[in-house]
Amino acid sequence: MGVAAKIAPSMLSSDFANLASEAQRMLDCGADWLHMDIMDGYNLNYCLLHKPFILNYCKLVILFVLSLLLKVVGLSLSEFCVLYVILELSWMVLLFENVVVILFLHFVPNLTIGAPVIESLRKHTKAYLDCHLMVTNPLDYVEPLGKAGASGFTFHVEVSRDNWGELVQRIKSKGMRPGVSLKPGTPIEEVYPLVEGENPVEMVLVMTVEPGFGGQKFMPETMDKVRALRKKYPSLDIEVDGGLGPSTIDMAASAGANCIVAGSSVFGAPDSAQVISLLRKSVEEVQKNN
């Protein structure tokens, strides 16, 4: 195939209180890369609004809706008054001191590390830091992660359909290796233009679980995507992430994956070096037979 086996323990499963020593332990156990999961979580955004205007506008809307109900459903006057009070109070709960609190859902619900942690870890290791960004706006992270010392920058196609060309260019300009990832429900065809473009990505990460949390069960149906990628791009680095371990590695390796991310199965094992060796051996055996 022309692609080397690369084992990347997911530091999300490590002891964050001892991140530097955990990173060195993984390298001593034979790891090629260190996989860093960067997630944006939920975010509260505060929008300043003119309270009297908003309240008066809402009163008009509420009165209009209730008047329709009064006419169509036949509400009594007492029922009308009760509903009006409930609806108005419900809206006013969100308004205090001219501030409206709006909850924006980001790419994944979990919140992990960012550029400051990458920068701190870089001071203790020369290892390849394989950064997987599960974030809504990956462009915002390119410069901080470049300065922090990230090696690879893998973004999700789901949030980059309109600006992936600019994103890849910026990633490369900061000295990082670009990669693209896709969720289990995203068609594999969506990443083809990114691999075949004038300024292509250099790795495709196929998520074998839903992104956001470690320790999930491997989804074997995602292997069809890996097989399609390997058939189409024999020399491409294809990474898999989620539920990889001794019981699932053969499926991933035989499908064509050569970059293996493993978290719980490595960090939770009595002998992490043995698990890393097993993962590598499975990939190399497939490549040898092909």
Tab-separated table of N, CA, C and O in Angstrom, residues 135-187:
chain	number	residue	atom	x	y	z
A	135	VAL	N	-15.001	20.799	16.430
A	135	VAL	CA	-15.400	22.160	16.757
A	135	VAL	C	-16.246	22.737	15.631
A	135	VAL	O	-16.210	22.252	14.499
A	136	THR	N	-16.985	23.778	15.947
A	136	THR	CA	-17.873	24.394	14.966
A	136	THR	C	-17.128	25.270	13.970
A	136	THR	O	-17.455	25.303	12.784
A	137	ASN	N	-16.110	25.984	14.450
A	137	ASN	CA	-15.371	26.919	13.592
A	137	ASN	C	-13.875	26.602	13.611
A	137	ASN	O	-13.104	27.270	14.306
A	138	PRO	N	-13.438	25.602	12.847
A	138	PRO	CA	-12.023	25.218	12.875
A	138	PRO	C	-11.061	26.315	12.450
A	138	PRO	O	-9.914	26.341	12.891
A	139	LEU	N	-11.511	27.242	11.614
A	139	LEU	CA	-10.637	28.338	11.188
A	139	LEU	C	-10.119	29.145	12.376
A	139	LEU	O	-8.998	29.650	12.359
A	140	ASP	N	-10.940	29.241	13.411
A	140	ASP	CA	-10.548	30.012	14.595
A	140	ASP	C	-9.385	29.373	15.354
A	140	ASP	O	-8.746	30.032	16.175
A	141	TYR	N	-9.125	28.095	15.088
A	141	TYR	CA	-8.125	27.363	15.852
A	141	TYR	C	-6.789	27.210	15.113
A	141	TYR	O	-5.822	26.733	15.703
A	142	VAL	N	-6.747	27.572	13.846
A	142	VAL	CA	-5.539	27.317	13.056
A	142	VAL	C	-4.332	28.060	13.610
A	142	VAL	O	-3.284	27.456	13.890
A	143	GLU	N	-4.453	29.351	13.769
A	143	GLU	CA	-3.313	30.132	14.247
A	143	GLU	C	-2.909	29.755	15.676
A	143	GLU	O	-1.709	29.543	15.935
A	144	PRO	N	-3.853	29.636	16.624
A	144	PRO	CA	-3.458	29.253	17.986
A	144	PRO	C	-2.772	27.902	18.055
A	144	PRO	O	-1.781	27.739	18.772
A	145	LEU	N	-3.280	26.925	17.314
A	145	LEU	CA	-2.676	25.594	17.354
A	145	LEU	C	-1.340	25.564	16.631
A	145	LEU	O	-0.423	24.839	17.034
A	146	GLY	N	-1.216	26.354	15.568
A	146	GLY	CA	0.075	26.447	14.890
A	146	GLY	C	1.139	26.999	15.819
A	146	GLY	O	2.259	26.489	15.882
A	147	LYS	N	0.791	28.039	16.542
A	147	LYS	CA	1.734	28.635	17.496
A	147	LYS	C	2.022	27.690	18.663
A	147	LYS	O	3.124	27.694	19.219
A	148	ALA	N	1.029	26.898	19.032
A	148	ALA	CA	1.174	26.002	20.175
A	148	ALA	C	2.075	24.815	19.884
A	148	ALA	O	2.599	24.189	20.803
A	149	GLY	N	2.244	24.482	18.600
A	149	GLY	CA	3.118	23.364	18.252
A	149	GLY	C	2.408	22.110	17.803
A	149	GLY	O	2.989	21.016	17.824
A	150	ALA	N	1.155	22.240	17.371
A	150	ALA	CA	0.439	21.078	16.850
A	150	ALA	C	1.109	20.577	15.576
A	150	ALA	O	1.634	21.361	14.792
A	151	SER	N	1.081	19.270	15.369
A	151	SER	CA	1.702	18.673	14.184
A	151	SER	C	0.683	18.448	13.073
A	151	SER	O	0.918	18.768	11.914
A	152	GLY	N	-0.439	17.855	13.444
A	152	GLY	CA	-1.513	17.595	12.498
A	152	GLY	C	-2.764	18.342	12.906
A	152	GLY	O	-3.010	18.535	14.097
A	153	PHE	N	-3.541	18.762	11.937
A	153	PHE	CA	-4.777	19.511	12.192
A	153	PHE	C	-5.873	18.860	11.361
A	153	PHE	O	-5.956	19.060	10.152
A	154	THR	N	-6.716	18.053	12.013
A	154	THR	CA	-7.797	17.356	11.322
A	154	THR	C	-9.125	17.988	11.691
A	154	THR	O	-9.497	18.016	12.861
A	155	PHE	N	-9.826	18.503	10.698
A	155	PHE	CA	-11.115	19.162	10.907
A	155	PHE	C	-12.236	18.300	10.346
A	155	PHE	O	-11.989	17.341	9.606
A	156	HIS	N	-13.459	18.633	10.694
A	156	HIS	CA	-14.605	17.858	10.226
A	156	HIS	C	-15.206	18.462	8.967
A	156	HIS	O	-15.401	19.676	8.879
A	157	VAL	N	-15.501	17.604	8.007
A	157	VAL	CA	-16.074	18.052	6.751
A	157	VAL	C	-17.459	18.649	6.969
A	157	VAL	O	-17.887	19.549	6.231
A	158	GLU	N	-18.160	18.191	7.998
A	158	GLU	CA	-19.531	18.654	8.237
A	158	GLU	C	-19.618	20.157	8.515
A	158	GLU	O	-20.663	20.773	8.286
A	159	VAL	N	-18.532	20.740	9.027
A	159	VAL	CA	-18.556	22.168	9.358
A	159	VAL	C	-17.670	22.981	8.415
A	159	VAL	O	-17.451	24.172	8.647
A	160	SER	N	-17.171	22.347	7.361
A	160	SER	CA	-16.198	23.031	6.492
A	160	SER	C	-16.526	22.885	5.010
A	160	SER	O	-15.651	23.027	4.165
A	161	ARG	N	-17.769	22.617	4.705
A	161	ARG	CA	-18.126	22.382	3.307
A	161	ARG	C	-17.907	23.609	2.427
A	161	ARG	O	-17.629	23.488	1.232
A	162	ASP	N	-18.030	24.787	3.011
A	162	ASP	CA	-17.946	26.010	2.216
A	162	ASP	C	-16.575	26.675	2.219
A	162	ASP	O	-16.319	27.569	1.404
A	163	ASN	N	-15.699	26.262	3.136
A	163	ASN	CA	-14.417	26.981	3.232
A	163	ASN	C	-13.220	26.062	3.422
A	163	ASN	O	-12.186	26.495	3.924
A	164	TRP	N	-13.361	24.807	3.004
A	164	TRP	CA	-12.279	23.865	3.270
A	164	TRP	C	-10.991	24.222	2.516
A	164	TRP	O	-9.886	23.955	3.002
A	165	GLY	N	-11.124	24.832	1.353
A	165	GLY	CA	-9.932	25.210	0.598
A	165	GLY	C	-9.082	26.221	1.349
A	165	GLY	O	-7.858	26.065	1.483
A	166	GLU	N	-9.732	27.244	1.863
A	166	GLU	CA	-9.035	28.258	2.662
A	166	GLU	C	-8.469	27.639	3.932
A	166	GLU	O	-7.351	27.960	4.353
A	167	LEU	N	-9.243	26.746	4.533
A	167	LEU	CA	-8.823	26.108	5.776
A	167	LEU	C	-7.557	25.279	5.574
A	167	LEU	O	-6.594	25.382	6.347
A	168	VAL	N	-7.528	24.467	4.532
A	168	VAL	CA	-6.352	23.641	4.240
A	168	VAL	C	-5.132	24.513	3.976
A	168	VAL	O	-4.025	24.236	4.460
A	169	GLN	N	-5.322	25.576	3.226
A	169	GLN	CA	-4.209	26.476	2.915
A	169	GLN	C	-3.634	27.096	4.184
A	169	GLN	O	-2.412	27.170	4.364
A	170	ARG	N	-4.495	27.529	5.075
A	170	ARG	CA	-4.028	28.143	6.321
A	170	ARG	C	-3.313	27.133	7.209
A	170	ARG	O	-2.313	27.449	7.859
A	171	ILE	N	-3.849	25.911	7.258
A	171	ILE	CA	-3.223	24.860	8.069
A	171	ILE	C	-1.792	24.619	7.599
A	171	ILE	O	-0.854	24.568	8.404
A	172	LYS	N	-1.630	24.483	6.290
A	172	LYS	CA	-0.297	24.233	5.740
A	172	LYS	C	0.633	25.427	5.957
A	172	LYS	O	1.834	25.253	6.203
A	173	SER	N	0.086	26.641	5.885
A	173	SER	CA	0.911	27.833	6.069
A	173	SER	C	1.463	27.935	7.483
A	173	SER	O	2.467	28.611	7.714
A	174	LYS	N	0.806	27.258	8.427
A	174	LYS	CA	1.264	27.263	9.816
A	174	LYS	C	2.135	26.052	10.134
A	174	LYS	O	2.469	25.797	11.297
A	175	GLY	N	2.500	25.291	9.098
A	175	GLY	CA	3.406	24.172	9.280
A	175	GLY	C	2.763	22.917	9.813
A	175	GLY	O	3.460	22.008	10.281
A	176	MET	N	1.435	22.815	9.713
A	176	MET	CA	0.729	21.623	10.191
A	176	MET	C	0.248	20.783	9.008
A	176	MET	O	0.086	21.271	7.898
A	177	ARG	N	0.025	19.531	9.270
A	177	ARG	CA	-0.432	18.590	8.238
A	177	ARG	C	-1.963	18.524	8.278
A	177	ARG	O	-2.550	18.168	9.302
A	178	PRO	N	-2.640	18.853	7.181
A	178	PRO	CA	-4.101	18.876	7.195
A	178	PRO	C	-4.732	17.507	7.002
A	178	PRO	O	-4.263	16.685	6.216
A	179	GLY	N	-5.806	17.299	7.727
A	179	GLY	CA	-6.596	16.088	7.580
A	179	GLY	C	-8.063	16.438	7.682
A	179	GLY	O	-8.426	17.493	8.211
A	180	VAL	N	-8.914	15.572	7.168
A	180	VAL	CA	-10.354	15.803	7.266
A	180	VAL	C	-11.001	14.576	7.894
A	180	VAL	O	-10.580	13.441	7.664
A	181	SER	N	-12.014	14.822	8.698
A	181	SER	CA	-12.721	13.732	9.377
A	181	SER	C	-14.195	13.780	9.015
A	181	SER	O	-14.711	14.822	8.602
A	182	LEU	N	-14.859	12.645	9.169
A	182	LEU	CA	-16.302	12.604	8.945
A	182	LEU	C	-16.972	11.710	9.968
A	182	LEU	O	-16.400	10.711	10.420
A	183	LYS	N	-18.172	12.079	10.352
A	183	LYS	CA	-18.961	11.335	11.323
A	183	LYS	C	-19.520	10.072	10.675
A	183	LYS	O	-19.583	9.978	9.444
A	184	PRO	N	-19.974	9.116	11.485
A	184	PRO	CA	-20.496	7.861	10.927
A	184	PRO	C	-21.636	8.038	9.930
A	184	PRO	O	-21.773	7.262	8.985
A	185	GLY	N	-22.454	9.068	10.109
A	185	GLY	CA	-23.594	9.256	9.226
A	185	GLY	C	-23.323	10.071	7.981
A	185	GLY	O	-24.213	10.245	7.133
A	186	THR	N	-22.098	10.560	7.820
A	186	THR	CA	-21.758	11.394	6.666
A	186	THR	C	-21.273	10.530	5.501
A	186	THR	O	-20.392	9.696	5.680
A	187	PRO	N	-21.826	10.713	4.317
A	187	PRO	CA	-21.389	9.918	3.153
A	187	PRO	C	-19.910	10.124	2.853
A	187	PRO	O	-19.404	11.248	2.925
